Coordinates of C-alpha atoms in Angstrom, one line a residue:
Chain U
M1 CA 11.4 46.1 149.8
A2 CA 12.0 42.5 148.8
S3 CA 10.3 40.6 151.5
E4 CA 12.0 37.4 152.6
I5 CA 10.4 34.9 150.2
T6 CA 10.5 31.2 151.2
T7 CA 11.9 28.5 149.1
S8 CA 8.6 27.1 148.0
E9 CA 7.4 30.6 146.9
Y10 CA 10.6 30.9 144.9
I11 CA 10.0 27.5 143.3
K12 CA 6.4 28.2 142.6
H13 CA 7.3 31.6 141.2
H14 CA 9.6 29.9 138.7
L15 CA 7.1 27.3 137.7
Q16 CA 4.3 29.8 136.8
N17 CA 3.7 30.7 133.2
L18 CA 2.8 34.3 132.1
T19 CA -0.8 33.5 131.4
F20 CA -3.1 35.9 129.6
G21 CA -6.9 35.4 129.9
Q22 CA -10.1 36.5 131.6
K23 CA -9.1 38.2 134.9
Q24 CA -10.5 36.3 137.9
T25 CA -11.3 37.5 141.4
E26 CA -11.7 35.3 144.4
I27 CA -15.2 36.0 145.9
E28 CA -14.9 33.5 148.7
P29 CA -11.8 31.4 149.5
G30 CA -11.5 28.9 146.7
V31 CA -14.3 30.3 144.6
W32 CA -13.1 32.3 141.6
A33 CA -15.3 34.3 139.2
P34 CA -14.3 36.2 136.1
T35 CA -14.3 39.9 136.3
G36 CA -15.1 40.3 132.6
E37 CA -11.9 42.0 131.5
W38 CA -8.9 40.4 129.9
G39 CA -5.4 40.6 131.4
F40 CA -2.4 38.8 132.8
A41 CA -2.8 36.5 135.7
M42 CA -1.3 38.0 138.9
S43 CA -1.1 34.8 140.9
P44 CA -0.8 31.1 140.1
A45 CA -4.2 30.4 141.5
E46 CA -5.8 33.0 139.2
A47 CA -3.9 31.6 136.2
A48 CA -5.2 28.1 137.1
N49 CA -8.8 29.4 137.3
M50 CA -8.6 31.2 133.9
G51 CA -9.8 27.9 132.4
F52 CA -9.5 27.0 128.7
W53 CA -9.5 30.4 127.1
S54 CA -6.1 31.5 128.5
I55 CA -2.7 31.5 126.7
N56 CA 0.8 31.1 128.0
V57 CA 2.3 34.2 126.5
D58 CA 5.9 33.3 127.5
T59 CA 5.8 29.9 125.9
M60 CA 4.3 31.2 122.6
L61 CA 6.7 34.2 122.6
M62 CA 9.9 32.1 123.1
S63 CA 8.9 29.3 120.7
I64 CA 8.0 31.8 117.9
L65 CA 11.2 33.8 118.5
L66 CA 13.3 30.6 118.4
G67 CA 11.5 29.4 115.3
A68 CA 12.1 32.7 113.5
L69 CA 15.8 32.5 114.6
M70 CA 16.1 29.1 113.1
M71 CA 14.4 30.0 109.8
W72 CA 16.5 33.2 109.6
F73 CA 19.7 31.2 110.1
F74 CA 19.0 28.6 107.4
R75 CA 17.7 31.3 105.0
S76 CA 20.8 33.4 105.4
V77 CA 23.0 30.4 104.8
A78 CA 20.9 29.4 101.8
K79 CA 21.0 32.9 100.3
K80 CA 24.8 33.1 100.2
V81 CA 25.5 29.4 99.6
S82 CA 28.6 29.0 97.5
T83 CA 29.9 25.8 96.0
G84 CA 33.4 27.3 96.0
V85 CA 34.6 28.1 99.5
P86 CA 31.9 27.3 102.0
T87 CA 31.7 29.7 105.0
G88 CA 31.7 28.5 108.6
S89 CA 27.9 28.8 108.9
Q90 CA 27.4 27.0 105.7
N91 CA 29.5 24.1 106.9
F92 CA 27.5 24.0 110.1
A93 CA 24.2 24.1 108.3
E94 CA 25.4 21.4 105.9
M95 CA 26.5 19.3 108.8
I96 CA 23.1 19.4 110.4
I97 CA 21.2 18.8 107.2
D98 CA 23.5 15.8 106.3
F99 CA 23.0 14.4 109.8
I100 CA 19.2 14.7 109.5
D101 CA 19.2 13.4 106.0
D102 CA 21.1 10.2 106.9
T103 CA 18.8 9.6 109.9
V104 CA 15.6 10.1 108.0
R105 CA 16.9 8.0 105.1
G106 CA 17.7 5.3 107.6
S107 CA 14.3 5.2 109.3
F108 CA 11.9 6.4 106.7
S109 CA 11.4 3.9 103.8
G110 CA 7.9 5.0 102.9
G111 CA 8.7 6.1 99.4
K112 CA 8.4 9.5 97.8
N113 CA 7.3 12.0 100.5
K114 CA 9.0 15.4 100.3
L115 CA 7.6 16.5 103.7
V116 CA 9.3 14.1 106.1
A117 CA 12.9 15.3 105.8
P118 CA 12.2 19.1 106.2
L119 CA 9.8 18.3 109.0
A120 CA 12.5 16.2 110.7
L121 CA 15.0 19.1 110.3
T122 CA 12.5 21.6 111.7
I123 CA 11.6 19.5 114.7
F124 CA 15.2 18.6 115.5
V125 CA 16.5 22.2 115.3
W126 CA 13.5 23.9 116.8
V127 CA 13.1 21.5 119.8
F128 CA 16.9 21.7 120.3
L129 CA 16.8 25.5 120.4
M130 CA 13.8 25.5 122.8
N131 CA 15.6 23.0 125.1
L132 CA 18.7 25.1 124.9
M133 CA 17.0 27.8 126.8
D134 CA 17.2 25.6 129.8
L135 CA 20.9 26.1 130.1
I136 CA 20.6 29.8 130.7
P137 CA 20.8 30.3 134.5
V138 CA 17.3 30.2 136.0
D139 CA 17.1 33.8 137.2
V140 CA 18.6 35.7 134.3
I141 CA 15.7 36.2 131.8
P142 CA 12.9 36.2 134.4
Q143 CA 14.7 38.9 136.3
I144 CA 15.1 41.0 133.2
V145 CA 11.4 40.6 132.3
M146 CA 10.4 41.4 135.9
Q147 CA 12.4 44.5 136.2
S148 CA 11.5 45.8 132.8
A149 CA 7.8 45.1 133.4
A150 CA 8.1 46.9 136.7
A151 CA 9.9 49.8 135.0
I152 CA 7.7 50.1 131.9
F153 CA 4.2 49.1 133.2
G154 CA 4.8 49.7 136.9
V155 CA 3.7 46.2 137.8
D156 CA 4.8 44.7 141.1
P157 CA 7.7 42.5 139.9
H158 CA 6.7 39.8 142.3
H159 CA 3.6 39.1 140.2
V160 CA 5.4 39.0 136.9
Y161 CA 6.0 35.4 135.9
F162 CA 8.2 34.2 133.0
K163 CA 9.3 30.7 132.0
I164 CA 11.9 30.8 129.3
V165 CA 11.9 27.1 128.4
P166 CA 8.8 26.5 126.1
T167 CA 9.3 22.7 126.3
T168 CA 8.6 22.7 130.0
D169 CA 5.0 23.7 129.2
P170 CA 2.9 20.6 128.4
N171 CA 0.8 22.7 126.1
A172 CA 3.8 23.2 123.8
T173 CA 5.0 19.6 123.7
L174 CA 1.6 18.0 123.5
G175 CA 0.7 20.6 120.9
M176 CA 3.6 19.4 118.7
A177 CA 2.8 15.8 119.4
I178 CA -0.9 16.2 118.4
F179 CA 0.2 17.9 115.2
V180 CA 2.4 14.8 114.4
F181 CA -0.6 12.6 115.3
M182 CA -2.7 14.5 112.8
L183 CA 0.0 13.9 110.1
M184 CA 0.0 10.2 111.0
L185 CA -3.7 9.9 110.6
Y186 CA -3.7 11.9 107.3
Y187 CA -1.1 9.7 105.7
S188 CA -2.6 6.6 107.1
F189 CA -5.9 7.4 105.4
K190 CA -4.2 8.7 102.3
I191 CA -1.8 5.8 101.8
K192 CA -3.7 2.8 103.3
G193 CA -7.1 4.1 102.4
T194 CA -10.0 4.1 104.9
G195 CA -10.6 0.4 104.6
G196 CA -7.0 -0.5 104.9
F197 CA -6.5 1.7 108.0
I198 CA -9.7 0.5 109.7
S199 CA -8.8 -3.2 109.0
E200 CA -5.3 -2.6 110.4
L201 CA -6.9 -1.2 113.5
T202 CA -9.4 -4.1 114.0
L203 CA -7.9 -7.2 112.5
Q204 CA -4.4 -6.8 113.7
P205 CA -2.9 -9.1 116.3
F206 CA -5.4 -11.9 116.8
G207 CA -7.2 -12.1 113.4
K208 CA -10.8 -11.6 112.5
W209 CA -12.7 -13.3 115.3
A210 CA -11.0 -11.4 118.1
L211 CA -12.2 -8.1 116.7
P212 CA -13.1 -6.2 120.0
I213 CA -9.8 -7.1 121.7
N214 CA -7.9 -6.1 118.6
T215 CA -9.7 -2.8 118.4
V216 CA -9.0 -2.0 122.1
L217 CA -5.3 -3.0 121.8
E218 CA -4.7 -1.1 118.6
T219 CA -6.5 2.1 119.5
V220 CA -4.6 2.2 122.8
T221 CA -1.3 1.7 121.0
L222 CA -2.3 4.4 118.5
L223 CA -3.3 6.9 121.1
S224 CA -0.3 6.2 123.3
K225 CA 2.1 7.4 120.5
P226 CA 1.4 11.1 120.6
F227 CA 0.8 11.1 124.3
S228 CA 4.1 9.5 125.1
L229 CA 5.9 11.6 122.4
G230 CA 4.7 14.8 124.0
L231 CA 5.0 13.9 127.6
R232 CA 8.5 12.4 127.2
L233 CA 9.9 15.7 126.1
F234 CA 7.9 17.5 128.8
G235 CA 9.0 15.1 131.6
N236 CA 12.7 15.3 130.7
M237 CA 12.7 19.1 130.4
Y238 CA 10.5 19.8 133.4
A239 CA 12.6 17.5 135.6
G240 CA 15.8 19.1 134.3
E241 CA 14.6 22.6 134.9
M242 CA 13.4 21.6 138.4
V243 CA 16.9 20.5 139.3
F244 CA 18.2 23.8 138.1
I245 CA 15.7 25.6 140.2
L246 CA 16.5 23.5 143.3
I247 CA 20.2 24.3 142.8
A248 CA 19.3 28.0 142.4
T249 CA 17.6 27.9 145.8
M250 CA 21.0 26.9 147.3
Y251 CA 22.6 30.2 146.2
G252 CA 20.8 32.1 148.9
A253 CA 22.3 30.0 151.7
G254 CA 25.7 31.6 152.3
L255 CA 29.1 31.4 150.5
A256 CA 30.0 27.8 151.2
M257 CA 26.6 26.4 150.0
G258 CA 26.6 28.9 147.1
S259 CA 29.9 27.9 145.7
F260 CA 29.0 24.2 146.1
A261 CA 25.8 25.0 144.2
G262 CA 27.9 26.6 141.5
L263 CA 29.7 23.4 141.0
L264 CA 26.5 21.4 140.9
Q265 CA 25.0 23.8 138.4
I266 CA 28.0 23.4 136.0
G267 CA 27.9 19.6 136.4
W268 CA 24.2 19.4 135.8
A269 CA 24.4 21.8 132.9
I270 CA 27.0 19.7 131.1
F271 CA 25.0 16.6 131.6
H272 CA 21.9 18.4 130.5
I273 CA 23.5 19.2 127.2
L274 CA 23.4 15.5 126.4
I275 CA 19.7 15.3 127.5
I276 CA 18.7 18.4 125.4
T277 CA 20.2 17.0 122.1
L278 CA 19.0 13.5 122.9
Q279 CA 15.4 14.5 123.5
A280 CA 15.3 16.6 120.4
F281 CA 16.8 13.7 118.4
I282 CA 14.4 11.2 119.9
F283 CA 11.4 13.4 119.1
M284 CA 12.6 13.7 115.5
V285 CA 13.4 10.0 115.0
L286 CA 10.0 8.9 116.5
T287 CA 8.2 11.4 114.3
T288 CA 9.9 9.9 111.3
V289 CA 9.2 6.3 112.4
Y290 CA 5.6 7.1 113.1
L291 CA 5.2 8.7 109.7
D292 CA 7.0 5.7 108.2
M293 CA 4.5 3.3 109.9
A294 CA 1.7 5.4 108.5
H295 CA 3.1 4.8 105.0
Q296 CA 3.3 1.0 105.2
E297 CA 1.3 -0.4 102.4
H298 CA -0.5 -3.6 103.4
H299 CA 0.2 -6.7 101.2
Chain M
M1 CA -6.1 17.6 151.5
D2 CA -3.6 15.6 153.5
M3 CA -0.2 16.8 152.4
G4 CA 1.6 13.8 153.6
L5 CA -0.1 11.5 151.1
V6 CA 0.9 13.8 148.2
Y7 CA 4.6 13.6 149.2
I8 CA 4.4 9.8 149.5
A9 CA 2.8 9.6 146.1
G10 CA 5.5 11.8 144.6
A11 CA 8.2 9.8 146.2
L12 CA 6.7 6.6 145.0
M13 CA 6.4 7.9 141.4
I14 CA 10.0 9.0 141.4
G15 CA 11.4 5.9 143.2
L16 CA 9.6 3.4 141.0
G17 CA 10.4 5.4 137.9
A18 CA 14.1 5.4 138.9
L19 CA 14.0 1.7 139.6
G20 CA 12.6 0.9 136.1
A21 CA 15.0 3.2 134.4
A22 CA 18.0 1.8 136.3
I23 CA 17.2 -1.8 135.4
G24 CA 16.4 -0.9 131.8
V25 CA 19.5 1.1 131.1
G26 CA 21.7 -1.3 133.1
L27 CA 20.7 -4.2 130.9
L28 CA 21.0 -2.0 127.8
G29 CA 24.5 -1.0 128.8
G30 CA 25.5 -4.6 129.4
R31 CA 24.4 -5.6 126.0
F32 CA 26.1 -2.6 124.5
L33 CA 29.4 -3.6 126.0
E34 CA 29.0 -7.2 124.9
A35 CA 28.3 -6.1 121.3
A36 CA 31.2 -3.6 121.5
A37 CA 33.6 -6.3 122.7
R38 CA 32.4 -8.7 120.0
Q39 CA 32.7 -6.1 117.1
P40 CA 34.8 -3.1 118.2
E41 CA 34.6 -1.5 114.7
L42 CA 30.8 -1.1 115.1
V43 CA 31.2 1.0 118.3
P44 CA 30.2 4.4 116.7
M45 CA 27.0 3.1 115.2
L46 CA 26.3 1.1 118.4
R47 CA 26.8 4.2 120.5
T48 CA 24.1 6.2 118.7
Q49 CA 21.7 3.3 118.9
F50 CA 22.5 3.0 122.6
F51 CA 21.7 6.6 123.3
L52 CA 18.5 6.4 121.2
V53 CA 17.2 3.3 123.0
A54 CA 18.4 4.6 126.4
G55 CA 16.3 7.7 125.7
L56 CA 13.3 5.5 124.8
V57 CA 13.8 3.3 127.9
D58 CA 13.9 6.5 130.0
A59 CA 10.7 7.8 128.5
V60 CA 8.1 6.5 130.9
P61 CA 10.2 6.9 134.1
M62 CA 11.0 10.5 133.1
I63 CA 7.3 11.1 132.5
A64 CA 6.6 9.8 135.9
V65 CA 9.4 11.9 137.4
G66 CA 8.1 15.0 135.6
L67 CA 4.6 14.5 136.8
A68 CA 5.8 13.7 140.3
M69 CA 7.7 16.9 140.4
Y70 CA 4.7 18.8 139.1
V71 CA 2.6 17.2 141.8
L72 CA 5.2 17.9 144.5
F73 CA 6.0 21.5 143.7
A74 CA 3.1 23.0 141.7
V75 CA 0.3 21.3 143.6
A76 CA 1.7 20.7 147.1
G77 CA 4.1 23.6 147.0

């Protein structure tokens, strides 16, 4: 039954999110029109044409599940915390919290703000968990989802798409970055005051008389922060997952190529462990640094 | 749309990104070794800073590589 799918079809299949939105039909080639009912996109082209009001169900599902897992873990440790003999999980949780606390204490000097450290912990652990999904071999979870969808809903498995790594979806990473940007603006206005913040944006590098140049420079710098924060995580994870997918295409090419691909996959997975933790750490440190800059009182 | 141009664009994005990252992390590694040679006891702290800054240096090249792969595989296919 499985027709011989080409490499690019395989790659495109693994790059497509499970998108839910207004169903589209193709009237003429290249012209798509909504059919008025809601449902899952059955092809990448349809998903692309669903426009703004469509949601990547797999990204949301995986990120919410991983967030719940994180909160359940820390809550379960907090519930049975004992000052006497700490259990294994308590040691592990304490290790993470101490590590985050030192880092935040080092880079955040903005005075009394009880939000920054918990936010840093949440970002680090959550982004790390989301990135960790990239280490699961490419076809495992999507195959499970495809077969179960075919079994339960009787859908043709070739049209069931599922991306398990939420951080390879720019919506997720830019969404988090925009939230950090909103926090930056909130604290800038709150700590510096509207006048202080506006003067920082307009009078900065070249003093009062070069106001237009200052404004352009400062706003570009301000806007580039969330943009680079979000796209850095996306770029690293997307490229990492792409390499996994390309290695996975080698498995279909006979025993020799397959075993060589196995070695490649192990090597890249080990190297990717460093990238996963590093990107989560950088996302956290930069969030702390940006919030710290938002707290800088002007003399 | 002429597919050839898309592939050239993707290759340029990845190539120039790699060039930038290679020079950046190369310089960074050199400075790291100098500092480690000068003060070996600081190596643990230096190593974390090295990875942090290497991640930051890699930021824009990796964004370029990510977007190039998106263009190459999701658009051109």
